[in-house]
DNA sequence: TACTAGTACATAGTAGCGCTAAGTAGTGGA
DNA sequence: TCCACTACTTAGCGCTACTATGTACTAGTA
């Protein structure tokens, strides 16, 4: 992964995952696949699992264990109320930053 | 500073400063003031100086010392060729991330 | 003179996050 | 038996923003 991208993902990857989970419960391996499909081709698997541990500990998601046809049981994550609030705040923070940057880009300065 | 914003600034703050410097040499204290004027009201002074040290060591800026009417001499930073290249890459990385996120936001997922 | 506020830069230590690397565990096919 | 794929876990590292504190110079003021 490019170094710039790695740094830029800090803080945004969590929001991206929360957004992916909106109305769409998913498990770790699946989320990694989704991300790669969205163009984040070099996302490290370990990164996703560590992030999931974090958002679970922060109480942003509910977790349910389900058997898999092939492989170990899946841990299915779904966004709860607190997670939705966090996602709202994320979009606010993102919007602010995004607007500032678009402004800077247009200024050419 | 909100924790979300702190994390999200990682990787973007450097780009913001490089963008501010485009065609517009400036010194640390001035950059801090500029950032605060742009809405980044809680940017820590130390953060900016540390960042400037970093981009100087990476060779992205040229530095010139100029006396100040009030206070210690200023270190004026101006973007050089390598800095412009880095800024271009920054905008590419930013564009990719920004598009992915806007897409996610519209999907409502 | 002594004190304060503003200007201007520097830096040691801390927290948080994504990455690397390595591991465990289960299924099915060559 | 070996490999590939699925699925999750975790210790250690590098990078960046923050906290806190310090230095240094000027000007105003009590």
Coordinates of C-alpha atoms in Angstrom, one line a residue, chain B:
Chain B
X1 CA -9.5 18.3 19.0
X2 CA -12.0 15.6 18.4
X3 CA -10.4 12.1 18.3
X4 CA -12.0 11.4 14.9
X5 CA -10.5 14.6 13.4
X6 CA -7.1 13.9 14.9
X7 CA -7.0 10.5 13.3
X8 CA -8.4 11.8 10.0
X9 CA -5.8 14.5 9.8
X10 CA -3.1 11.9 9.7
X11 CA -1.9 11.9 6.2
X12 CA -4.0 14.8 5.1
X13 CA -2.5 17.6 7.2
X14 CA 0.8 17.3 5.3
X15 CA -1.1 17.7 2.0
X16 CA -3.0 20.7 3.4
X17 CA 0.2 22.4 4.3
X18 CA 1.8 21.6 1.0
X19 CA -1.3 23.0 -0.7
X20 CA -1.1 26.2 1.4
X21 CA 2.5 26.7 0.4
X22 CA 1.8 26.5 -3.3
X23 CA 2.9 29.8 -4.8
X24 CA 2.8 31.2 -1.3
X25 CA 5.9 30.8 0.8
X26 CA 5.2 31.0 4.5
X27 CA 6.7 30.4 8.0
X28 CA 5.5 28.2 10.8
X29 CA 3.7 30.6 12.9
X30 CA 2.0 32.0 9.9
X31 CA 0.9 28.6 8.7
X32 CA -0.6 27.8 12.1
X33 CA -2.5 31.1 11.9
X34 CA -3.7 30.3 8.3
X35 CA -4.8 26.8 9.3
X36 CA -6.8 28.2 12.2
X37 CA -8.3 30.8 9.9
X38 CA -9.4 27.9 7.6
X39 CA -11.4 26.3 10.4
X40 CA -8.7 24.1 11.9
X41 CA -9.1 26.0 15.1
X42 CA -7.6 23.4 17.4
X43 CA -4.4 22.6 15.5
X44 CA -1.6 22.4 18.0
X45 CA 1.4 24.6 17.3
X46 CA 3.8 21.8 18.0
X47 CA 2.1 19.7 15.4
X48 CA 2.8 22.2 12.6
X49 CA 6.4 22.7 13.6
X50 CA 7.0 18.9 13.7
X51 CA 5.4 18.6 10.3
X52 CA 7.6 21.3 8.9
X53 CA 10.7 19.6 10.1
X54 CA 9.5 16.4 8.5
X55 CA 8.8 17.9 5.1
X56 CA 12.1 19.7 5.1
X57 CA 13.9 16.5 5.9
X58 CA 12.0 14.8 3.1
X59 CA 13.3 17.6 0.8
X60 CA 9.8 18.8 -0.2
X61 CA 10.5 22.4 0.7
X62 CA 13.3 25.0 0.6
X63 CA 13.9 27.0 3.7
X64 CA 15.1 30.6 4.1
X65 CA 15.7 32.4 7.4
X66 CA 14.4 35.9 7.6
X67 CA 14.6 38.4 10.5
X68 CA 11.3 39.4 12.1
X69 CA 10.3 42.8 13.4
X70 CA 8.9 41.2 16.5
X71 CA 10.4 38.0 17.9
X72 CA 12.9 35.4 16.7
X73 CA 13.8 35.0 13.1
X74 CA 11.3 33.3 10.8
X75 CA 11.9 30.2 8.9
X76 CA 10.2 30.7 5.5
X77 CA 9.2 27.5 3.7
X78 CA 8.6 27.3 -0.1
X79 CA 7.5 24.4 -2.1
X80 CA 10.1 23.0 -4.5
X81 CA 9.8 20.6 -7.4
X82 CA 9.8 17.5 -5.3
X83 CA 7.2 19.1 -3.1
X84 CA 5.0 19.8 -6.1
X85 CA 5.3 16.1 -7.1
X86 CA 4.4 15.0 -3.6
X87 CA 1.4 17.4 -3.7
X88 CA 0.3 15.9 -7.0
X89 CA 0.4 12.4 -5.6
X90 CA -1.4 13.6 -2.5
X91 CA -4.3 14.9 -4.7
X92 CA -4.4 11.6 -6.5
X93 CA -4.6 9.7 -3.3
X94 CA -7.2 12.1 -1.9
X95 CA -9.3 11.9 -5.1
X96 CA -9.5 8.2 -4.9
X97 CA -10.4 8.1 -1.3
X98 CA -12.9 11.0 -1.7
X99 CA -14.7 9.3 -4.6
X100 CA -14.9 6.0 -2.7
X101 CA -16.4 7.8 0.3
X102 CA -18.9 9.8 -1.7
X103 CA -20.0 6.7 -3.4
X104 CA -20.5 5.0 0.0
X105 CA -22.4 7.9 1.4
X106 CA -24.8 8.0 -1.6
X107 CA -25.4 4.2 -1.4
X108 CA -26.4 4.8 2.2
X109 CA -24.4 1.7 2.9

